[in-house]
Each structure stands twice: as C-alpha cells, then as structure tokens.
PDB file of C-alpha atoms in Angstrom:
ATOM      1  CA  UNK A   1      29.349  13.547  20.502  1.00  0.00           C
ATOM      2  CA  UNK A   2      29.847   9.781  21.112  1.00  0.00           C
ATOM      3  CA  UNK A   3      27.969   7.469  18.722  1.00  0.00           C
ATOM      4  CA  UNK A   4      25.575   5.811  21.174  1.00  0.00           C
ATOM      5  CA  UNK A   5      24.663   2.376  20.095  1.00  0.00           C
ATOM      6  CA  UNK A   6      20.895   2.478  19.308  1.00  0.00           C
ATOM      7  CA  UNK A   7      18.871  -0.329  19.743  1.00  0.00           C
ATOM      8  CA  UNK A   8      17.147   0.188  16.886  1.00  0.00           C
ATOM      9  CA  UNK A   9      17.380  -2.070  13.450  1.00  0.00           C
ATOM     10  CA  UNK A  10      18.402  -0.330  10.510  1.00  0.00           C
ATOM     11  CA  UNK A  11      14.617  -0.182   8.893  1.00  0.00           C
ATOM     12  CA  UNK A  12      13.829   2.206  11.458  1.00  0.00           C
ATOM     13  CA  UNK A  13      11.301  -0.229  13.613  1.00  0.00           C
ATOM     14  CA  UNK A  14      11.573  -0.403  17.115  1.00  0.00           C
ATOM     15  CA  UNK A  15      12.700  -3.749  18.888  1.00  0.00           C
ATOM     16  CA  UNK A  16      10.534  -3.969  21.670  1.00  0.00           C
ATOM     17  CA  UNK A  17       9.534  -6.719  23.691  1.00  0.00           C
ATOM     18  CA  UNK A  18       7.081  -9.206  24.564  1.00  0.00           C
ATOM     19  CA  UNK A  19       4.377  -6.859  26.136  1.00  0.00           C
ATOM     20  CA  UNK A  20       3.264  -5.322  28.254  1.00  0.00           C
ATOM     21  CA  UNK A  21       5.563  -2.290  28.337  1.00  0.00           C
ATOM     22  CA  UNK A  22       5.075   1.461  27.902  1.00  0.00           C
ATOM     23  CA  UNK A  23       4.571   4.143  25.036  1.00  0.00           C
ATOM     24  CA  UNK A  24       5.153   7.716  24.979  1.00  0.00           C
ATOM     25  CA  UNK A  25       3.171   8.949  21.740  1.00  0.00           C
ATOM     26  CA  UNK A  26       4.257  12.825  20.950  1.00  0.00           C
ATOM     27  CA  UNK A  27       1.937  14.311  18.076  1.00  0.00           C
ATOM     28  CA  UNK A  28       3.870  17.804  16.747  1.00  0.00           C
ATOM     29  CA  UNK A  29       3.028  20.443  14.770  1.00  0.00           C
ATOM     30  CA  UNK A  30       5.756  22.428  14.203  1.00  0.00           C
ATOM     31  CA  UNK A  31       6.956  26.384  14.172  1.00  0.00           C
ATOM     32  CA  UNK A  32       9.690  26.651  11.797  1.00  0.00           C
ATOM     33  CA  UNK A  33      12.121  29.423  12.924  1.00  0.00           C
ATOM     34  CA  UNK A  34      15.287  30.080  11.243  1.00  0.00           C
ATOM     35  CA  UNK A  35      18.398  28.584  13.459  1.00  0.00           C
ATOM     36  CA  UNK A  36      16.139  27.826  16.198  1.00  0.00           C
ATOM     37  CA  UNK A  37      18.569  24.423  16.824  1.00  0.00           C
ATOM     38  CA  UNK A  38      15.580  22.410  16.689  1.00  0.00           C
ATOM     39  CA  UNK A  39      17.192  19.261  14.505  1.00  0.00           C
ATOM     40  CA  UNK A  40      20.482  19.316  16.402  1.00  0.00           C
ATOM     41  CA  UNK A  41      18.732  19.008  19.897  1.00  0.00           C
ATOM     42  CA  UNK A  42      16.257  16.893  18.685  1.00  0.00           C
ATOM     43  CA  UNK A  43      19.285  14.449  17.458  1.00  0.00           C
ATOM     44  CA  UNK A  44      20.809  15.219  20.921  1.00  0.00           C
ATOM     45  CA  UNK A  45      17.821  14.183  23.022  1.00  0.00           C
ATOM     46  CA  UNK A  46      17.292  11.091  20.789  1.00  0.00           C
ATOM     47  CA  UNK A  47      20.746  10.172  21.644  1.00  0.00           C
ATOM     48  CA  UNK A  48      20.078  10.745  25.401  1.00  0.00           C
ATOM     49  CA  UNK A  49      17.049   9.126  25.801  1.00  0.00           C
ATOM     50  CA  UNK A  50      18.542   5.856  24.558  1.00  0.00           C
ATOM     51  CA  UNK A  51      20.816   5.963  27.519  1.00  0.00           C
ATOM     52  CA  UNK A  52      18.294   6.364  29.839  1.00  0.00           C
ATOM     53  CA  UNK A  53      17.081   3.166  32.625  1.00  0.00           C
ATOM     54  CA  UNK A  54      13.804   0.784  31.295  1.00  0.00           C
ATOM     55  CA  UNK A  55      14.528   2.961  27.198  1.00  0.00           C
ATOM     56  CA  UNK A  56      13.087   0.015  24.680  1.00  0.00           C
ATOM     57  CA  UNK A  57      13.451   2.014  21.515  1.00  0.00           C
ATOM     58  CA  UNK A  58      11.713   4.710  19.324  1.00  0.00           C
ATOM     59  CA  UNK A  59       9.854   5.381  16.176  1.00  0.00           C
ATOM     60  CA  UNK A  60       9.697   8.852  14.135  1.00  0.00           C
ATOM     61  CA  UNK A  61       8.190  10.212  11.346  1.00  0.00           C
ATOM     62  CA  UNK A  62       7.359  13.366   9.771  1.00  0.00           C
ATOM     63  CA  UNK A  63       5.612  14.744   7.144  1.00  0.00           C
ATOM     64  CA  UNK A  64       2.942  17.538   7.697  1.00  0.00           C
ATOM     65  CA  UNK A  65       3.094  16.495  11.177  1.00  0.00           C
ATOM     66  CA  UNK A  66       6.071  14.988  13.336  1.00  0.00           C
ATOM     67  CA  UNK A  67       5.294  12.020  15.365  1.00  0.00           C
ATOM     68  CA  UNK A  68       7.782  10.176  17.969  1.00  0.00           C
ATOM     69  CA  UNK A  69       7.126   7.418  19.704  1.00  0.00           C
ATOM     70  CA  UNK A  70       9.225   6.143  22.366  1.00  0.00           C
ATOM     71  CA  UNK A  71       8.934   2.641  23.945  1.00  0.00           C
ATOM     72  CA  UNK A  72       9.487   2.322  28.050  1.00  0.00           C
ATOM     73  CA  UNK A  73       9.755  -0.601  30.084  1.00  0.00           C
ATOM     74  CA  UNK A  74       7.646   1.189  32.855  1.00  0.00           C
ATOM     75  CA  UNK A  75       6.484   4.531  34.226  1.00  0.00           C
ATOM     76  CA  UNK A  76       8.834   5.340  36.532  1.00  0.00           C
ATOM     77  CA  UNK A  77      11.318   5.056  33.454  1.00  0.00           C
ATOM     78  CA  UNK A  78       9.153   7.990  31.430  1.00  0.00           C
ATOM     79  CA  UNK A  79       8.882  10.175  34.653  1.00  0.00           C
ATOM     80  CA  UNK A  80      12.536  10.028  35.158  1.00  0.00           C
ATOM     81  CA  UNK A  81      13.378  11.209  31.422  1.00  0.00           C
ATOM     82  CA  UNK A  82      10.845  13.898  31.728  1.00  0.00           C
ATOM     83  CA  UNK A  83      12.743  15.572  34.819  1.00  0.00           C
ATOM     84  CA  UNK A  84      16.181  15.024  32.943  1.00  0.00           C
ATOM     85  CA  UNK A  85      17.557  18.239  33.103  1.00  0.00           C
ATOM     86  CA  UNK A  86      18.537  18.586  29.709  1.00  0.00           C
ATOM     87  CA  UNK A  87      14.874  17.065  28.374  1.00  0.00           C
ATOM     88  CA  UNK A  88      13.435  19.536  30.389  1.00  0.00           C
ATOM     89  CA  UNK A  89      15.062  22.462  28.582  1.00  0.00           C
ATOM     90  CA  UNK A  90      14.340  21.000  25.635  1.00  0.00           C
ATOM     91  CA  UNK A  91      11.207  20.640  26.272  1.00  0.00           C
ATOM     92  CA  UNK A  92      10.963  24.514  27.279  1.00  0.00           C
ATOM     93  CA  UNK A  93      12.506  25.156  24.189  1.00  0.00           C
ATOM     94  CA  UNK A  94       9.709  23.190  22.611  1.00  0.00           C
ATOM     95  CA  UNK A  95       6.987  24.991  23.897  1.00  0.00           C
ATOM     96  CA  UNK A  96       8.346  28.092  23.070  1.00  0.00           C
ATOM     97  CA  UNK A  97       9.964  27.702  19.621  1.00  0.00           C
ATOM     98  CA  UNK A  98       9.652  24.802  17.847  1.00  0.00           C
ATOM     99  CA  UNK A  99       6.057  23.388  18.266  1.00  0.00           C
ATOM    100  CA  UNK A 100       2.859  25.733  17.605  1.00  0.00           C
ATOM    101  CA  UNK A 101       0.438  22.550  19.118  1.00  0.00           C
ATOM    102  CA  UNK A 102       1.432  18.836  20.435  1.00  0.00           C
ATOM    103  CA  UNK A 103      -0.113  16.238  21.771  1.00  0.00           C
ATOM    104  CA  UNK A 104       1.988  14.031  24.583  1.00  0.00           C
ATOM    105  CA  UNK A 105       0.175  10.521  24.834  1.00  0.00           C
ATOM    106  CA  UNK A 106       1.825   7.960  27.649  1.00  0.00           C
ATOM    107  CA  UNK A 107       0.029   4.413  27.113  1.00  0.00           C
ATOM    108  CA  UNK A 108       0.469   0.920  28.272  1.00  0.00           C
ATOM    109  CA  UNK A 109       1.264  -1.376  25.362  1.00  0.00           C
ATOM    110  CA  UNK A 110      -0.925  -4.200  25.943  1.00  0.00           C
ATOM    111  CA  UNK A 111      -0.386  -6.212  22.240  1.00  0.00           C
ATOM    112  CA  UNK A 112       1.915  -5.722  19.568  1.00  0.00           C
ATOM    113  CA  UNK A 113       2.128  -8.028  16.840  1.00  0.00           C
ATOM    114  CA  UNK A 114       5.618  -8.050  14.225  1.00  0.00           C
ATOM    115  CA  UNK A 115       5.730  -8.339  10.204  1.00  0.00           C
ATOM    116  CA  UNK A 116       8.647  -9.406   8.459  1.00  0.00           C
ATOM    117  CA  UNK A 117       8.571 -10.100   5.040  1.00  0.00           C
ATOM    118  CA  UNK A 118      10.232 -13.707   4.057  1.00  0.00           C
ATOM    119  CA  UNK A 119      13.329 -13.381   1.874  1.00  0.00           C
TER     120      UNK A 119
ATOM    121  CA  UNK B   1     -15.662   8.705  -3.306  1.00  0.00           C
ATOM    122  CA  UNK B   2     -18.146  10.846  -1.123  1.00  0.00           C
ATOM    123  CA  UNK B   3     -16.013  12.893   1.110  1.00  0.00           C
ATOM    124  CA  UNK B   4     -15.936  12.047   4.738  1.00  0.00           C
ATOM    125  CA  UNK B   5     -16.144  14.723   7.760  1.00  0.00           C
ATOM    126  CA  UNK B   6     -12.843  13.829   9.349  1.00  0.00           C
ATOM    127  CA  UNK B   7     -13.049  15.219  12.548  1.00  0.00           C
ATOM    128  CA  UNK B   8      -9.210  15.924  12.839  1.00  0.00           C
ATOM    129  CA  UNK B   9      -8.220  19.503  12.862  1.00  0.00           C
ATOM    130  CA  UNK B  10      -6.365  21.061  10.073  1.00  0.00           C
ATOM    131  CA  UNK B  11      -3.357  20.399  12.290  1.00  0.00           C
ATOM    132  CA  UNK B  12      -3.329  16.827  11.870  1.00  0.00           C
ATOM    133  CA  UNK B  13      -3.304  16.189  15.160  1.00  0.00           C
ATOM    134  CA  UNK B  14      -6.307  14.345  16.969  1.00  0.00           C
ATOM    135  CA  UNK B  15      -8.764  15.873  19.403  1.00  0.00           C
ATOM    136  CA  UNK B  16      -9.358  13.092  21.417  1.00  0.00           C
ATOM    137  CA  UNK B  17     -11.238  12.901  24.627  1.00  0.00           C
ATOM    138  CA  UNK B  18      -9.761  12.663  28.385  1.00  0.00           C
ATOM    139  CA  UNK B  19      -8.484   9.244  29.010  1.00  0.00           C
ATOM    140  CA  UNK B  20      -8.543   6.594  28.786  1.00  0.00           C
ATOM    141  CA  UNK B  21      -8.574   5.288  25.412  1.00  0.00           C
ATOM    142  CA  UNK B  22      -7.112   3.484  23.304  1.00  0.00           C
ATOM    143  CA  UNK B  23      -3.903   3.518  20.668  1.00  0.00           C
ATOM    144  CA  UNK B  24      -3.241   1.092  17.746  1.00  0.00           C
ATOM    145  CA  UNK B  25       0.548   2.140  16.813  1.00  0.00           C
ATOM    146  CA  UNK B  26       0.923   0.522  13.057  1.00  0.00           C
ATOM    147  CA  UNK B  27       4.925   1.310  12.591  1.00  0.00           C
ATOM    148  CA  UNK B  28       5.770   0.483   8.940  1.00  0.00           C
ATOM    149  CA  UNK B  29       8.443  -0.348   6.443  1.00  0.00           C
ATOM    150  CA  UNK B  30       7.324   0.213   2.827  1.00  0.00           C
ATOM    151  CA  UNK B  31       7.999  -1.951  -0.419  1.00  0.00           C
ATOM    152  CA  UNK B  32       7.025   0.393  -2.855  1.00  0.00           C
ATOM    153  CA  UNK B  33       5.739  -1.546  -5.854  1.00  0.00           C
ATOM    154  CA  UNK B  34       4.680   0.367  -8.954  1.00  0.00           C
ATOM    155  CA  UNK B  35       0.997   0.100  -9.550  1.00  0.00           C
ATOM    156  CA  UNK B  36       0.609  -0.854  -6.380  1.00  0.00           C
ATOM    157  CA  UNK B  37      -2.657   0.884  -4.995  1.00  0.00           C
ATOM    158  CA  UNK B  38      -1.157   1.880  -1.900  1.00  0.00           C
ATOM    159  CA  UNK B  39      -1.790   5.447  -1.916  1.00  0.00           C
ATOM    160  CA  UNK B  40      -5.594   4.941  -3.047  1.00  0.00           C
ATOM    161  CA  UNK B  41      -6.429   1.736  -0.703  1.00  0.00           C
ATOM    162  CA  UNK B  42      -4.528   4.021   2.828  1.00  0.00           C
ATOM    163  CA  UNK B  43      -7.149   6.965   2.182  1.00  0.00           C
ATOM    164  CA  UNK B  44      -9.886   4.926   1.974  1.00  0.00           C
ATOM    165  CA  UNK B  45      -8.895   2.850   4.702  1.00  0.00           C
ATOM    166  CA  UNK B  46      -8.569   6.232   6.486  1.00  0.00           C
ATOM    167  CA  UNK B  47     -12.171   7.603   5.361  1.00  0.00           C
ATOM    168  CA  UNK B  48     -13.259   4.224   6.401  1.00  0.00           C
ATOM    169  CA  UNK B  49     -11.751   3.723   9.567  1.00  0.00           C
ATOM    170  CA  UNK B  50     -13.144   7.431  10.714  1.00  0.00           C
ATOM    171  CA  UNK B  51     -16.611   5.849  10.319  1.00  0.00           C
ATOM    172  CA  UNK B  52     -16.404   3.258  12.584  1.00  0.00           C
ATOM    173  CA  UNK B  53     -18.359   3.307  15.683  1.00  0.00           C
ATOM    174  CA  UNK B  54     -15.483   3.796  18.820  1.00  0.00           C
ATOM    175  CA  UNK B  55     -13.166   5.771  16.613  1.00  0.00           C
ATOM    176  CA  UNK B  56     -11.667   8.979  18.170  1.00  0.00           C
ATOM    177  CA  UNK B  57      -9.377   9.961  15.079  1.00  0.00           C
ATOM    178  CA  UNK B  58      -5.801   9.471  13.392  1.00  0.00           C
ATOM    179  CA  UNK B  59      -2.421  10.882  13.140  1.00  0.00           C
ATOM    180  CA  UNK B  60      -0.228   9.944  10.330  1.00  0.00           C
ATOM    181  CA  UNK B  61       3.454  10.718   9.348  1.00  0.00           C
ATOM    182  CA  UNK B  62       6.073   9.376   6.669  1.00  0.00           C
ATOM    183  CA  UNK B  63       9.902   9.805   6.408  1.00  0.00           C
ATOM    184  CA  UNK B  64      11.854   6.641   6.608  1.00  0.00           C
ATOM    185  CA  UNK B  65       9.004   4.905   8.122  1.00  0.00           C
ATOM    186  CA  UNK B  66       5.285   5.467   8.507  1.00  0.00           C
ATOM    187  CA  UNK B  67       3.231   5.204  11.607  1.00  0.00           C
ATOM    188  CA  UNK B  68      -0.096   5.849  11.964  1.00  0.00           C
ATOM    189  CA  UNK B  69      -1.677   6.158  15.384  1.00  0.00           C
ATOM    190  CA  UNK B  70      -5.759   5.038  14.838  1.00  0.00           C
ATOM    191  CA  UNK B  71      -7.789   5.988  18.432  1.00  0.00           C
ATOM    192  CA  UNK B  72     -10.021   4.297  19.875  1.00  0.00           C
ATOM    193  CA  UNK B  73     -12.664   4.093  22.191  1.00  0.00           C
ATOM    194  CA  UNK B  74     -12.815   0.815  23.647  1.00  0.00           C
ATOM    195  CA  UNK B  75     -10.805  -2.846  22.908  1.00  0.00           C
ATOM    196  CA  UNK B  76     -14.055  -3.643  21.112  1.00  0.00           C
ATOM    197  CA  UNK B  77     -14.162  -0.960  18.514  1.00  0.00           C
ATOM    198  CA  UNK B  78     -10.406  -2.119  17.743  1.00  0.00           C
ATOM    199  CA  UNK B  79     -11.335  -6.019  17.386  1.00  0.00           C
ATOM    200  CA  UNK B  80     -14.305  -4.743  15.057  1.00  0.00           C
ATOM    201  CA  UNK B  81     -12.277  -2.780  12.654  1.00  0.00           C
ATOM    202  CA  UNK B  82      -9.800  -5.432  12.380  1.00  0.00           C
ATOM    203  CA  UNK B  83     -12.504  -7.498  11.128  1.00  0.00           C
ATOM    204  CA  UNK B  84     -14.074  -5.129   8.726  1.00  0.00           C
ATOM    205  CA  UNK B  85     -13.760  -7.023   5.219  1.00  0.00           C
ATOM    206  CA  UNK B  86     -12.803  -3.882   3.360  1.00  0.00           C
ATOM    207  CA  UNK B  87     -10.093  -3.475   5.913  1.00  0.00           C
ATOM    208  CA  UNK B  88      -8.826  -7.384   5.939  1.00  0.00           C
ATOM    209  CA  UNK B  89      -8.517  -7.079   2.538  1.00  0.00           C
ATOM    210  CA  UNK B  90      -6.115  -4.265   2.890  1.00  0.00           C
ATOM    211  CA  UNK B  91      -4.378  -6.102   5.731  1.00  0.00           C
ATOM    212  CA  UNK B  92      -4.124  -9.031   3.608  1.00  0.00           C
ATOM    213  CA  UNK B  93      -2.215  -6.678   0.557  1.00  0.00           C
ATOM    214  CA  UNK B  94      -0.151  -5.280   3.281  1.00  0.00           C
ATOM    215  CA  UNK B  95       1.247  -8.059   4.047  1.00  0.00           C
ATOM    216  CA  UNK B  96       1.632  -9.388   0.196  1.00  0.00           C
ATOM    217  CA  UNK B  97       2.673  -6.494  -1.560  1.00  0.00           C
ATOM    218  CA  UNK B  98       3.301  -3.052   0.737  1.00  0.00           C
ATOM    219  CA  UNK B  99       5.694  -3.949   3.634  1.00  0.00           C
ATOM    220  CA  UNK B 100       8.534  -5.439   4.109  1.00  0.00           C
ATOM    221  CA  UNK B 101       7.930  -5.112   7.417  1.00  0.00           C
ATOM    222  CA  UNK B 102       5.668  -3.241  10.205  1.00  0.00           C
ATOM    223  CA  UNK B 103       5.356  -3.440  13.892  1.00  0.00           C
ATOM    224  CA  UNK B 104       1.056  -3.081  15.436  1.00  0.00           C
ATOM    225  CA  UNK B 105       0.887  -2.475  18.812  1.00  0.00           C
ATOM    226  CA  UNK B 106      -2.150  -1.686  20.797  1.00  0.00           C
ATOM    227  CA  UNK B 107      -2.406   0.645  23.932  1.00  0.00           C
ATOM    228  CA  UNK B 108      -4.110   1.721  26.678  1.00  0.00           C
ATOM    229  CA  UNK B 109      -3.877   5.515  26.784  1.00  0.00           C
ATOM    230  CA  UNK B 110      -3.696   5.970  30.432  1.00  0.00           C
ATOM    231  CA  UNK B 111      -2.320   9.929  30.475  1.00  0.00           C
ATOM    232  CA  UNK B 112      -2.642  12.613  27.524  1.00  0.00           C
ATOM    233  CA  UNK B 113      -1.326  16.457  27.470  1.00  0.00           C
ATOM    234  CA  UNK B 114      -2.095  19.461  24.953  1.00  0.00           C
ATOM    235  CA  UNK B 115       0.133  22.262  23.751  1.00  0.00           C
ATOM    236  CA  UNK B 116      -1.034  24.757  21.743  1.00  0.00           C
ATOM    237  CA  UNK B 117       0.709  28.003  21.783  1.00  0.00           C
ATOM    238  CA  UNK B 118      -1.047  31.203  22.168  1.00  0.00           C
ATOM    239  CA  UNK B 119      -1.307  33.703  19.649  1.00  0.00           C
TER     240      UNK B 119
END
C-alpha cells in the first residue's frame, strides 16, 4: 500500500481549520472475532478517507469503547465517503462483524479552540 | 464520593435523544506527571458534568490520545459548565500540568444513527 501523507501532526490531534466545518463522531462497541480483518481494513479505510475531496483530518481512540472522529469541510464531502464503494463494504462488514452497537454522529463544528503547551 | 446515576449504558456509548444537540469534542495530548491527580479530578469532573442541567451523557476513549465527547442540550448548558468553578479549576490544571496539548471543539449535532446488532 502507498504511504499516504496524513495530515495529521505526530501527537495524534487533528489540524483543522478555522470553523465552521464538519464532524463525523462514530461511537463503537466492538465484537471481537478471531481474523475477522477488522484492524487491517480499518488502517485501509483510514488511509482512504484521507484521500477523499473537503477530508480535514481525524481523531481515534480506544479503550473499552472505540471512538473516531473525522473532520469534513462540508456535507456533501461525508455523503460522498459514505457511498465509496469500498467504505460501504466496510461498513457492511461493520455491521455484521466487528461492531455489536455504534453510534454515527455527523455535526457542524461551530467553535474549536487549540492548546499547545509552551516549550 | 456519593455515586452518581450515570445514565450511559454499560456499553459506554450515549443514549442521546433525536437531534439536534449538541457535541463538545475535547481531543487531548497527555503529560503524565506523577502525583498528578488526573485520574481522580477526570471522574469527578465526569460525575459532575452528568449533573448538570442540559447534559445528555459522555463517551470517553484513550490510546495515543483521549477524546471525550460531553452532550449537550443546548449552547447554554455548554457556556454554564464551562463556568462551573469546580470545572475551571480543572480547566485551569489542564492546562498547567495534564496536556501538552488538546484540541475543544463544539458542535451542532445535526444527524445521529444507531447500530445495535440483534441477538
């Protein structure tokens, strides 16, 4: 796979700018099956979703839960990654492996405020 | 500490209503300090938070980063929490000891989908 060149910093933070812009909040709880490819797609679609038109970046986590967040300059750019052919089987493959209950928030970033601690 | 009725599910994921509502997205870098109080000051934050009037509930997750998604009813019940002395006082150790750096942005949840798979 080619090394796509992600927007993000190294600490993990999303660059995003100036509002207002878009947010795709996705709340998981996952279904842990044995070689169910869920971490290399997930890598995959992570890759491919930076490529996509109006992408501004994402944020994950996971610990008893797994959220994602994924910043979009507007809603025609978050419509256009859900039909993506390959997000869509992914996303088929999510509802019928890998998640047991999500939660798919899409929300217009109205503020957003940065911390950076000084040297 | 009395124990607060959280109303998340065991899931960890929030019930919220239909939309809208809103998001604060608080995306953060830790500087972990020992002796810090972090651990003790973010639950009671948490139990604190959930007793706000306007709040809907919280997600929370932790690998590289942490983000925590707080829920909200109304831009009002936001500006009020951010007030709350308890809670400025935990913004204002944030900021001095806990991060090295964090991203807050605050949404308007305009669109919101459940999954939960059937037994």
């Amino acid at each position: 796979m080619t090394p796509i060149d992600r927007p993000e910093p190294a600490s993990g933070l999303a660059r995003t700018p100036e509002p207002p812009y878009w947010a795709v909040i996705f709340s998981t709880r996952r279904n842990h099956q044995p070689g169910d490819q869920f971490d290399a797609t997930d890598q995959r679609m992570m890759a491919l979703a930076a490529q996509q038109p109006g992408y501004l970046g994402v944020e994950t986590a996971f610990r008893d839960i797994g959220i994602t967040v994924s910043y979009w300059a507007d809603e025609a750019s978050i419509a256009a990654w859900k039909r993506n052919a390959d997000h869509a089987f992914a996303q088929y493959e999510g509802r019928t492996r890998w998640y047991d209950a999500y939660e798919l928030r899409v929300a217009r970033v109205e503020r957003a405020h940065s911390f950076v601690r000084e040297p």
